[in-house]
Coordinates of C-alpha atoms in Angstrom, one line a residue:
X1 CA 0.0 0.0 0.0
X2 CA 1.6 3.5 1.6
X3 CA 4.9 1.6 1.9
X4 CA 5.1 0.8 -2.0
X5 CA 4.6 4.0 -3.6
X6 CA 7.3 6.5 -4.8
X7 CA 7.6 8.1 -8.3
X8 CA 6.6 4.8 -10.1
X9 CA 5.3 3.0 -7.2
X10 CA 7.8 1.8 -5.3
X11 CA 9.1 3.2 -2.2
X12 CA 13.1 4.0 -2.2
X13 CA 15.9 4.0 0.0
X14 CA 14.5 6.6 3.1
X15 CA 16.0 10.0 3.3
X16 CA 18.2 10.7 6.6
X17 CA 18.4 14.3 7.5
X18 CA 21.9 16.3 7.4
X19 CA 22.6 19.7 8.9
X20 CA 21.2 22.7 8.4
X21 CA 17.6 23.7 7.7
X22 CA 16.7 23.1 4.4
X23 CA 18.0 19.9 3.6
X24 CA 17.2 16.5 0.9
X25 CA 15.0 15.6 4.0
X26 CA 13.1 19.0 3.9
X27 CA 11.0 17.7 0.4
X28 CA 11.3 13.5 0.9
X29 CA 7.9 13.2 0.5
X30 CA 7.5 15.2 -3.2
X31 CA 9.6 12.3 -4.3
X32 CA 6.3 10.5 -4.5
X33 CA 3.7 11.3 -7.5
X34 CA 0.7 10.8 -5.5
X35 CA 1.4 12.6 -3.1
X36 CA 2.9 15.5 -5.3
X37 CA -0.6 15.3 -6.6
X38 CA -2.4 15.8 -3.3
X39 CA -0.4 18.3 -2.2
X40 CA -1.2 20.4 -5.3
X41 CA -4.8 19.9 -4.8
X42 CA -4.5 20.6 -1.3
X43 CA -2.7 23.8 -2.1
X44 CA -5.9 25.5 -4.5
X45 CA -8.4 23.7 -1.5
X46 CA -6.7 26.2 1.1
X47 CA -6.2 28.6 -1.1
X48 CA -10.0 28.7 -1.2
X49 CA -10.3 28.3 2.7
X50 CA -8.2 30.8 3.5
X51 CA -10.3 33.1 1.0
X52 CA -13.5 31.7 2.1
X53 CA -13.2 32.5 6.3
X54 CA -12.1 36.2 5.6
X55 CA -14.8 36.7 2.7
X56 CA -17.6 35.0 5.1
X57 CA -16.6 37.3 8.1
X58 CA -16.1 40.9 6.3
X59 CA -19.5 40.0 4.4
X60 CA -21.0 39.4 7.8
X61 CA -19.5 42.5 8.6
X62 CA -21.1 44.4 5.7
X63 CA -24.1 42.9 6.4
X64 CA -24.6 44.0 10.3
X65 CA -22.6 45.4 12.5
X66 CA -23.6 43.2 14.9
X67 CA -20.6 40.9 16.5
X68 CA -23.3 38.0 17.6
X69 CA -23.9 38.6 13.4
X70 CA -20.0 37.2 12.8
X71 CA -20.7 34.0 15.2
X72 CA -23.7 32.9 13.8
X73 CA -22.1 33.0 9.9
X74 CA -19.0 31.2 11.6
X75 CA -21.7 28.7 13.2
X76 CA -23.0 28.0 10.2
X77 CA -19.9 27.3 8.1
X78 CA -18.6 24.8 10.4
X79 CA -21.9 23.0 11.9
X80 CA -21.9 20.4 8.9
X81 CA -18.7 19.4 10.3
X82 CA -20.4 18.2 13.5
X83 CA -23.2 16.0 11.7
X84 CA -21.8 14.7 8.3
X85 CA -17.8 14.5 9.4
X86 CA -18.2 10.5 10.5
X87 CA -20.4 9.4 7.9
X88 CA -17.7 10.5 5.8
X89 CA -14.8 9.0 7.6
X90 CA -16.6 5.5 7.7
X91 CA -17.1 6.1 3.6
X92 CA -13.6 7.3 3.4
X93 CA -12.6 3.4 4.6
X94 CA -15.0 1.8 2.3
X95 CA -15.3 3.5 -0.6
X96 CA -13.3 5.5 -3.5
X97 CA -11.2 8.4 -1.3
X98 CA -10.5 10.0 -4.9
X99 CA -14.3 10.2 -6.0
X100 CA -15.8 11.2 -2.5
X101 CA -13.0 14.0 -2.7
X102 CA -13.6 15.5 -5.9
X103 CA -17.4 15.6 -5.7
X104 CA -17.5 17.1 -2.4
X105 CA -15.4 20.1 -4.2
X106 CA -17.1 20.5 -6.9
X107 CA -19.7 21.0 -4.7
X108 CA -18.0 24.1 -2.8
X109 CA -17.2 25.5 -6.2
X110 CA -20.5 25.0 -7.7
X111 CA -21.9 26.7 -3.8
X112 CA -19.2 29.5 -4.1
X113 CA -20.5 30.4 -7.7
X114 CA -23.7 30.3 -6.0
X115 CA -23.1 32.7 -3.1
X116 CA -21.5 35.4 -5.6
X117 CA -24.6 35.5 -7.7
X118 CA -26.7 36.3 -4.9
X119 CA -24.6 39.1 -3.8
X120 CA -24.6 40.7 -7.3
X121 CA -28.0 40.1 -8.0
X122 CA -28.6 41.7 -4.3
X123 CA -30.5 39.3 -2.7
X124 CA -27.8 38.5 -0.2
X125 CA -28.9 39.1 3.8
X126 CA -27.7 38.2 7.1
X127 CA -30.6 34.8 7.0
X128 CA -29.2 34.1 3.4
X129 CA -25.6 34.2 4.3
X130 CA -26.0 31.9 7.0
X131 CA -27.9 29.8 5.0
X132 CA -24.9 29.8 1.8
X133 CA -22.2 29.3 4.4
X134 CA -24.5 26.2 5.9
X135 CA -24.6 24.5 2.3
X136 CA -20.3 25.6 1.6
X137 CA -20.0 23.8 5.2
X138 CA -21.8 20.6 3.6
X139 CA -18.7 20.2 1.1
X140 CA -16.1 20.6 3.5
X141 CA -17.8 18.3 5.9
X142 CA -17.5 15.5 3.2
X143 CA -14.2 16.4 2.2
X144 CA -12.6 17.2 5.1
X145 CA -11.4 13.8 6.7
X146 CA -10.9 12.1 3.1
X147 CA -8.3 14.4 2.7
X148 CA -6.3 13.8 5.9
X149 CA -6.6 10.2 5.2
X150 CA -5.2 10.3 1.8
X151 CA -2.1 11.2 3.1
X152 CA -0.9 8.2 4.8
X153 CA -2.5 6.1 2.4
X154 CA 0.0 7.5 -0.1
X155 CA 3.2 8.2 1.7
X156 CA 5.4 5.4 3.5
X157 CA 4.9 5.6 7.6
X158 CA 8.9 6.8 7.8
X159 CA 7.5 9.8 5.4
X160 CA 4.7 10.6 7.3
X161 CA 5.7 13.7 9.8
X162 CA 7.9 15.1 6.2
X163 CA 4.3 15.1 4.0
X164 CA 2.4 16.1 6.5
X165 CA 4.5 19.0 7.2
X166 CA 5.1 19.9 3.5
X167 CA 0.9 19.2 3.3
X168 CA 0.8 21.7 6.0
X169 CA 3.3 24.1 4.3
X170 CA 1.2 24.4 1.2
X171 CA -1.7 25.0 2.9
X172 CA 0.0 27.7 5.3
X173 CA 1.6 29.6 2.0
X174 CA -2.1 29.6 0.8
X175 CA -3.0 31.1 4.2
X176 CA -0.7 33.9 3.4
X177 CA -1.8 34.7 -0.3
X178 CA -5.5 33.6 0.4
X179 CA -6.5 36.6 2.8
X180 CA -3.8 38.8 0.7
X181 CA -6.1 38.2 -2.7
X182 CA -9.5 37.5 -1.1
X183 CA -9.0 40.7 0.8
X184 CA -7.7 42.9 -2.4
X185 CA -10.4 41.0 -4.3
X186 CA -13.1 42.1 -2.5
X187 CA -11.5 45.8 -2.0
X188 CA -11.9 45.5 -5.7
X189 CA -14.8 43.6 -7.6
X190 CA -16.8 43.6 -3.8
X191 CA -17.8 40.6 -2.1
X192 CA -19.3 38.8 -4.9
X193 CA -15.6 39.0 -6.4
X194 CA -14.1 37.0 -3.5
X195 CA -16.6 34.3 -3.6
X196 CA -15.9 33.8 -7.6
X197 CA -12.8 34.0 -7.5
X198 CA -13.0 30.8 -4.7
X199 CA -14.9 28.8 -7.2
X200 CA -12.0 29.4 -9.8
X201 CA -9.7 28.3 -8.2
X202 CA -11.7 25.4 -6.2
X203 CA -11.9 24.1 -10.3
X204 CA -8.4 24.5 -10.7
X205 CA -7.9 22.3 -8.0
X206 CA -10.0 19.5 -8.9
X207 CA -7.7 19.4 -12.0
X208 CA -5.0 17.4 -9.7
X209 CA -7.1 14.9 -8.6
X210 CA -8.1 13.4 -12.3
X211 CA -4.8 11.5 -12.6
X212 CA -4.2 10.8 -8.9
X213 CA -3.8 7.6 -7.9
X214 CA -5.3 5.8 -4.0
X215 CA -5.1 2.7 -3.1
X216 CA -8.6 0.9 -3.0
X217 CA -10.7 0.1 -0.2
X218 CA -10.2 -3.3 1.2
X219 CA -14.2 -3.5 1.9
X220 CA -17.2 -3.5 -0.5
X221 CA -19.7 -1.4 1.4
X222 CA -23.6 -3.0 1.6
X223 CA -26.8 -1.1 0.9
X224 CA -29.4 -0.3 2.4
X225 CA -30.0 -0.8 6.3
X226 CA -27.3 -3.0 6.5
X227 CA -25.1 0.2 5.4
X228 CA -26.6 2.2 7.7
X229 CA -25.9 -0.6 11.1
X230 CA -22.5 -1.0 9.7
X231 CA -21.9 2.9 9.5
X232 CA -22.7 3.3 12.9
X233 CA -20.9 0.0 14.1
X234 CA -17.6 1.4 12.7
X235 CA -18.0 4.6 14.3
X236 CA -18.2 3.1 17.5
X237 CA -15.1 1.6 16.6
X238 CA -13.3 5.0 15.8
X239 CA -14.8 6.4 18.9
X240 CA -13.6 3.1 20.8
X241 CA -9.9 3.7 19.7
X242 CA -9.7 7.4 20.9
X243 CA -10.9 6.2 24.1
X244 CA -9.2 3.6 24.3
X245 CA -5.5 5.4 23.7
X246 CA -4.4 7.7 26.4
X247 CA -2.2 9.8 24.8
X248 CA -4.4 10.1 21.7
X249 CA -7.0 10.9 24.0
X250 CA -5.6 13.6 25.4
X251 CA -4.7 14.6 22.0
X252 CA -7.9 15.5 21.0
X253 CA -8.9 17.0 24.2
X254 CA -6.1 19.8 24.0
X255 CA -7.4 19.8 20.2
X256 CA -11.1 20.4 20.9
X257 CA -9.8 23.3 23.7
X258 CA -7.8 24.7 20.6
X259 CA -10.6 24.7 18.6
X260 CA -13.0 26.3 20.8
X261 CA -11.3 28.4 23.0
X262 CA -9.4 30.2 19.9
X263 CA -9.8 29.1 16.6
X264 CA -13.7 29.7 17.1
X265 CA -12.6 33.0 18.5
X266 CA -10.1 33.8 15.6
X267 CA -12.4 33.3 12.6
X268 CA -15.3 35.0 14.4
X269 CA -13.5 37.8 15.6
X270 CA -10.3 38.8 14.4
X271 CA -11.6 40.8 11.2
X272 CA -13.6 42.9 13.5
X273 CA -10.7 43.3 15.7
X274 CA -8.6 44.6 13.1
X275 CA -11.7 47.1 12.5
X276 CA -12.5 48.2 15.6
X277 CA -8.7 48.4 16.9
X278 CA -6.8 49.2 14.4
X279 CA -8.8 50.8 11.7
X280 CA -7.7 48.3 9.2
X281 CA -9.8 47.9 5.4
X282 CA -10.2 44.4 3.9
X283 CA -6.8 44.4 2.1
X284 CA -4.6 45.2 5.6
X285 CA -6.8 42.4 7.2
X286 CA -5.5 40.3 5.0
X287 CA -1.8 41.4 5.3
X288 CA -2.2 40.5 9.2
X289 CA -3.0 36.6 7.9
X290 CA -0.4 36.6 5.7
X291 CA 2.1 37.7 8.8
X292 CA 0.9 34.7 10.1
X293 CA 1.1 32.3 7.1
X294 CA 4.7 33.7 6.7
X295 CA 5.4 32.9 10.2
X296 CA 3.7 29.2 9.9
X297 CA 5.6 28.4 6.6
X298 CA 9.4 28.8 8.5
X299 CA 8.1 26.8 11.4
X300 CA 6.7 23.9 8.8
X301 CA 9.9 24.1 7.0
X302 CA 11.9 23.6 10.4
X303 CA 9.9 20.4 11.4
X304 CA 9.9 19.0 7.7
X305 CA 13.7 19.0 8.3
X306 CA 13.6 16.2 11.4
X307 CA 13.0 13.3 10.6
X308 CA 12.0 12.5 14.1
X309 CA 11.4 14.7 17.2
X310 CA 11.5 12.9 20.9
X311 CA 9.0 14.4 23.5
X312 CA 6.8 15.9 20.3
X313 CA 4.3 15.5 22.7
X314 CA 6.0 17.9 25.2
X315 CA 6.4 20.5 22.5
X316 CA 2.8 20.5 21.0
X317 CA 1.4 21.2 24.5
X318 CA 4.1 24.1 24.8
X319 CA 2.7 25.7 21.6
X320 CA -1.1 25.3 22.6
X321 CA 0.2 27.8 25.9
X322 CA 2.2 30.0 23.9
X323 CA -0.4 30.1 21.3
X324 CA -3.1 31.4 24.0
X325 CA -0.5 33.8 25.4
X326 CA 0.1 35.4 21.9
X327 CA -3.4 35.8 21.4
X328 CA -4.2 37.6 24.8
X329 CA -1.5 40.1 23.4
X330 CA -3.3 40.4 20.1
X331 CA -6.8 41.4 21.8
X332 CA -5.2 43.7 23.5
X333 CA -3.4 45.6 20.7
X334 CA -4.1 48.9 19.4
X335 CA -1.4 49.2 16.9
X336 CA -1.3 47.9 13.8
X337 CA 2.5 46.7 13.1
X338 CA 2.4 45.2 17.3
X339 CA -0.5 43.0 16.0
X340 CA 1.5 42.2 12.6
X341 CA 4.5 41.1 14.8
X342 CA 2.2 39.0 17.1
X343 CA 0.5 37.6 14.3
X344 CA 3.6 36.1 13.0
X345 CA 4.7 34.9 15.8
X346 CA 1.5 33.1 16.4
X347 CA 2.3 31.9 13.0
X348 CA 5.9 30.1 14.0
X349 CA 3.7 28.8 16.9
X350 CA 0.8 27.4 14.8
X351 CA 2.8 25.7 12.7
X352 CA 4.5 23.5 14.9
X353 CA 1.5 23.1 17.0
X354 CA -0.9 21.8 14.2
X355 CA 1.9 19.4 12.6
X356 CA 2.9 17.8 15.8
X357 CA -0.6 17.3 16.3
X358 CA -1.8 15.5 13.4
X359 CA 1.8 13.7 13.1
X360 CA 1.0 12.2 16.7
X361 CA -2.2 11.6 15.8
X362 CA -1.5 9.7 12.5
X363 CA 1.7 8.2 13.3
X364 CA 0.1 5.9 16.5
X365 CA -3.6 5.1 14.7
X366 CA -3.9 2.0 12.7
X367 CA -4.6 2.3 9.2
X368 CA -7.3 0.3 9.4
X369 CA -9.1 2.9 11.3
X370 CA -7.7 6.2 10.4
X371 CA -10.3 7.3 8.0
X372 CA -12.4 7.2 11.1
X373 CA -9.6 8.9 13.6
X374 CA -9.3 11.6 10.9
X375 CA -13.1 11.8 10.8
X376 CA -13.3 12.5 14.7
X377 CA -10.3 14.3 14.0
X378 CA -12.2 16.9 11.6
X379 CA -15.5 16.9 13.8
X380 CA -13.2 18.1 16.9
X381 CA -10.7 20.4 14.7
X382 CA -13.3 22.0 12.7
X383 CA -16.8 21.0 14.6
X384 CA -15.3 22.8 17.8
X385 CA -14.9 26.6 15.7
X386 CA -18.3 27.7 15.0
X387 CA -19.1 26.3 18.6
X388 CA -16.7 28.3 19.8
X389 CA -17.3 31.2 17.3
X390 CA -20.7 31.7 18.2
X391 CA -19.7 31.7 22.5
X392 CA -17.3 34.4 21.2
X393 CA -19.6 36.2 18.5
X394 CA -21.7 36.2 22.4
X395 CA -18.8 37.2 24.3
X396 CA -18.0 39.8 21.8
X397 CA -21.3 41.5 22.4
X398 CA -21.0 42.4 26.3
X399 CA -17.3 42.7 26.2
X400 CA -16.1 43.7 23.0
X401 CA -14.3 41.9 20.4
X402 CA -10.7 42.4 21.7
X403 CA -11.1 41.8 24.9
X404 CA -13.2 38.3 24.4
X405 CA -10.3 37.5 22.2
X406 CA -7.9 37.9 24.7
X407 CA -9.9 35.6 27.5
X408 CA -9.9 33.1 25.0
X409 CA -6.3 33.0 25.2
X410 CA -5.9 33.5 28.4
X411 CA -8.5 30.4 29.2
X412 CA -6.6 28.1 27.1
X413 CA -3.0 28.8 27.8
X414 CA -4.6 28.0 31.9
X415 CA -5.8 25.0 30.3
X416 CA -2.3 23.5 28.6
X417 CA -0.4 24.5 31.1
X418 CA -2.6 21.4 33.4
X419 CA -2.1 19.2 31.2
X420 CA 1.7 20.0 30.6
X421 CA 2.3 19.3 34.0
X422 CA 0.0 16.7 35.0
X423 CA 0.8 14.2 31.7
X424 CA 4.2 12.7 32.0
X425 CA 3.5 10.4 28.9
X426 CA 2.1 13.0 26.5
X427 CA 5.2 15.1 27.3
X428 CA 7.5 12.3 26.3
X429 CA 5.5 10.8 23.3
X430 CA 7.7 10.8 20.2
X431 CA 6.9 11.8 16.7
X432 CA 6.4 8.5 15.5
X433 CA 7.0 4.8 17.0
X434 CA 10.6 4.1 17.0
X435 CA 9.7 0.3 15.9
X436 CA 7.7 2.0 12.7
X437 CA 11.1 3.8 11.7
X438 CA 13.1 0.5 12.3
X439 CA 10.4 -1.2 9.6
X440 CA 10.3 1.4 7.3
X441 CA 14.4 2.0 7.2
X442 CA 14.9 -2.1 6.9

């Protein structure tokens, strides 16, 4: 399978890293055509996300100055996650990962088209563009944990931390150009422009998948309500692993914390931050996400360069505290190039702390399973945010925007610190099994 694949299919001698930081190590993983593939799909896919959070928000914005407003339209693009995210993870172990991916895209594309039409025609309101960003939510649901399980289904275990890093890398330079062109984009065509532009590029990306090659699904899924027993039976199973590991566990604990306590907070809230604090237009929004993606593309290319990090554990839950102290700093902020300089370092931060956490994740799951680990792994990552978007959109509303913002932190930076000091085997997991490295190397 994983373990066979390189530029014609099979794997190659593994890559050992030698000093400095950009080494042969650095891009092991685009020695393999599949996953050179992915990652160029993955690239245009967050390319469009990046575009699609900031588009969503500053339309909310337009739309009401309300902050409650920017939690509910955050609510709604991220509460397919939390009901169609397993479904999809059991499908993603049964059935054709390529076809399940590429129709769930071109249904953001054809939903993006959809959304800018409405807003040139002018029949765009706050109840519609809840609705628009319910349906865009539908797509990424479905795609969402697919994707993460491509990757180890195409890369070789000793591989996986390098691809998933490099996977991370794309998607962090389209972080930095996404806001950069959504932002001008909308500054000039409007907000219909941003949301077109999404759906070109969303069909450019579908271009990648045509000649990609996955391995097939070992099971022929039934019909009917034999399907639907099975379906649930196997995401007991998922749900049964999680539990079952410790470390993982805890994992997704300090994930879901994350993904409440400040991503939910970030996409909600951050735009009218920059408004309210800073008096910043669309297009210097969007410079303050690219600080960020700048800063997350060094830290990426730092990790792609080790091969294998001892106590990775240790580290993630050191970012998850710095990343809550940086935030408290940017709520707090009332000039412009302070917030740009905390943005980027939040960027160095997020980038090791959103590699090292899939990379644990993936590295000690079964493959036999991780369609459904990635599929919990997208309901917690991504169902959390417009939870945690709409507490804040809430928060935002008796407190202001900048100051919820920086409680958030605060809250979770409490919160990782616990568990820093109160899990001695989390802080001393490693990046990947030693024994898998020993396999993969012989």
């Amino acid at each position: 399978m994983a373990e066979s694949i390189d530029e014609s299919g099979s794997q190659g001698s593994p890559i050992r890293a030698k000093k400095g930081i950009l080494t042969k190590q650095t891009f092991a993983a685009f020695e393999l055509r599949d996953f050179r593939l992915l990652w160029g799909n993955n690239f245009s896919y967050a390319l469009v996300q990046g575009i699609q959070r900031f588009a969503f928000v500053w339309l909310a914005g337009d739309l009401s100055k309300e902050n409650l407003v920017l939690g509910l339209v955050t609510f709604g693009l991220g509460i397919s996650v939390f009901f169609l995210t397993l479904p999809s993870g059991v499908l993603s172990d049964r059935w054709d990962r390529r076809r399940l991916l590429f129709l769930s895209q071109f249904w953001v594309l054809a939903t993006s088209l959809l959304t800018a039409i409405l807003i040139w025609t002018g029949a765009m309101g706050v109840p519609m563009a809840i609705g628009m960003a319910i349906l865009i939510g539908v797509g990424v649901a479905v795609g969402q944990p697919v994707r993460q399980a491509l990757v180890p289904a195409v890369v070789p275990q000793n591989r996986l931390m390098n691809a998933i890093t490099l996977n991370s890398l794309g998607q962090n330079v389209s972080q930095i150009i996404g806001p950069l062109i959504g932002g001008a984009a909308i500054d000039i065509w409007g907000n219909g422009g941003g949301f077109a532009l999404q759906a070109v590029l969303m069909g450019i990306g579908l271009i990648f998948l045509v000649p990609l090659k996955v391995p097939e699904a070992e099971r022929v899924a039934r019909i009917g309500r034999q399907l639907l027993k099975e379906m649930m039976g196997e995401i007991r199973e998922g749900f049964s692993f999680v539990k079952g590991a410790v470390d993982i566990r805890t994992l997704f604990f300090l994930l879901l914390a994350s993904s409440l306590v400040i991503m939910g907070p970030w996409q909600a809230l951050l735009p009218r931050v920059a408004e309210e604090q800073l008096g910043a237009e669309a297009f210097q929004t969007g410079v303050l996400f690219g600080a960020m993606g700048v800063g997350t593309v060094i830290s990426s290319l730092i990790l792609a360069s080790i091969p294998r990090l001892e106590n990775a554990g240790g580290w993630f839950t050191v970012t998850l505290i710095t990343g809550g102290s940086l935030a408290v700093g940017i709520g707090l902020s009332h000039n412009y190039l302070l917030t740009v300089l905390f943005m980027f370092a939040s960027g160095l931060n997020a980038g090791f702390f959103i590699n090292l956490n899939l990379t644990l994740i993936q590295a000690h799951t079964p493959s036999d399973v991780m369609g459904r680990v990635m599929a919990i792994y997208t309901l917690v990552l991504m169902g959390g945010s417009p939870f945690g978007g709409l507490m804040a959109g809430g928060g935002a509303q008796l407190i202001g925007a900048g100051e919820m913002f920086a409680l958030s932190g605060a809250a979770v930076a409490i919160v990782a610190s616990v568990f820093l000091v109160t899990q001695p085997t989390l802080r001393r997991m490693p990046s990947h099994p030693e024994e898998q490295e020993e396999r993969a190397s012989g």
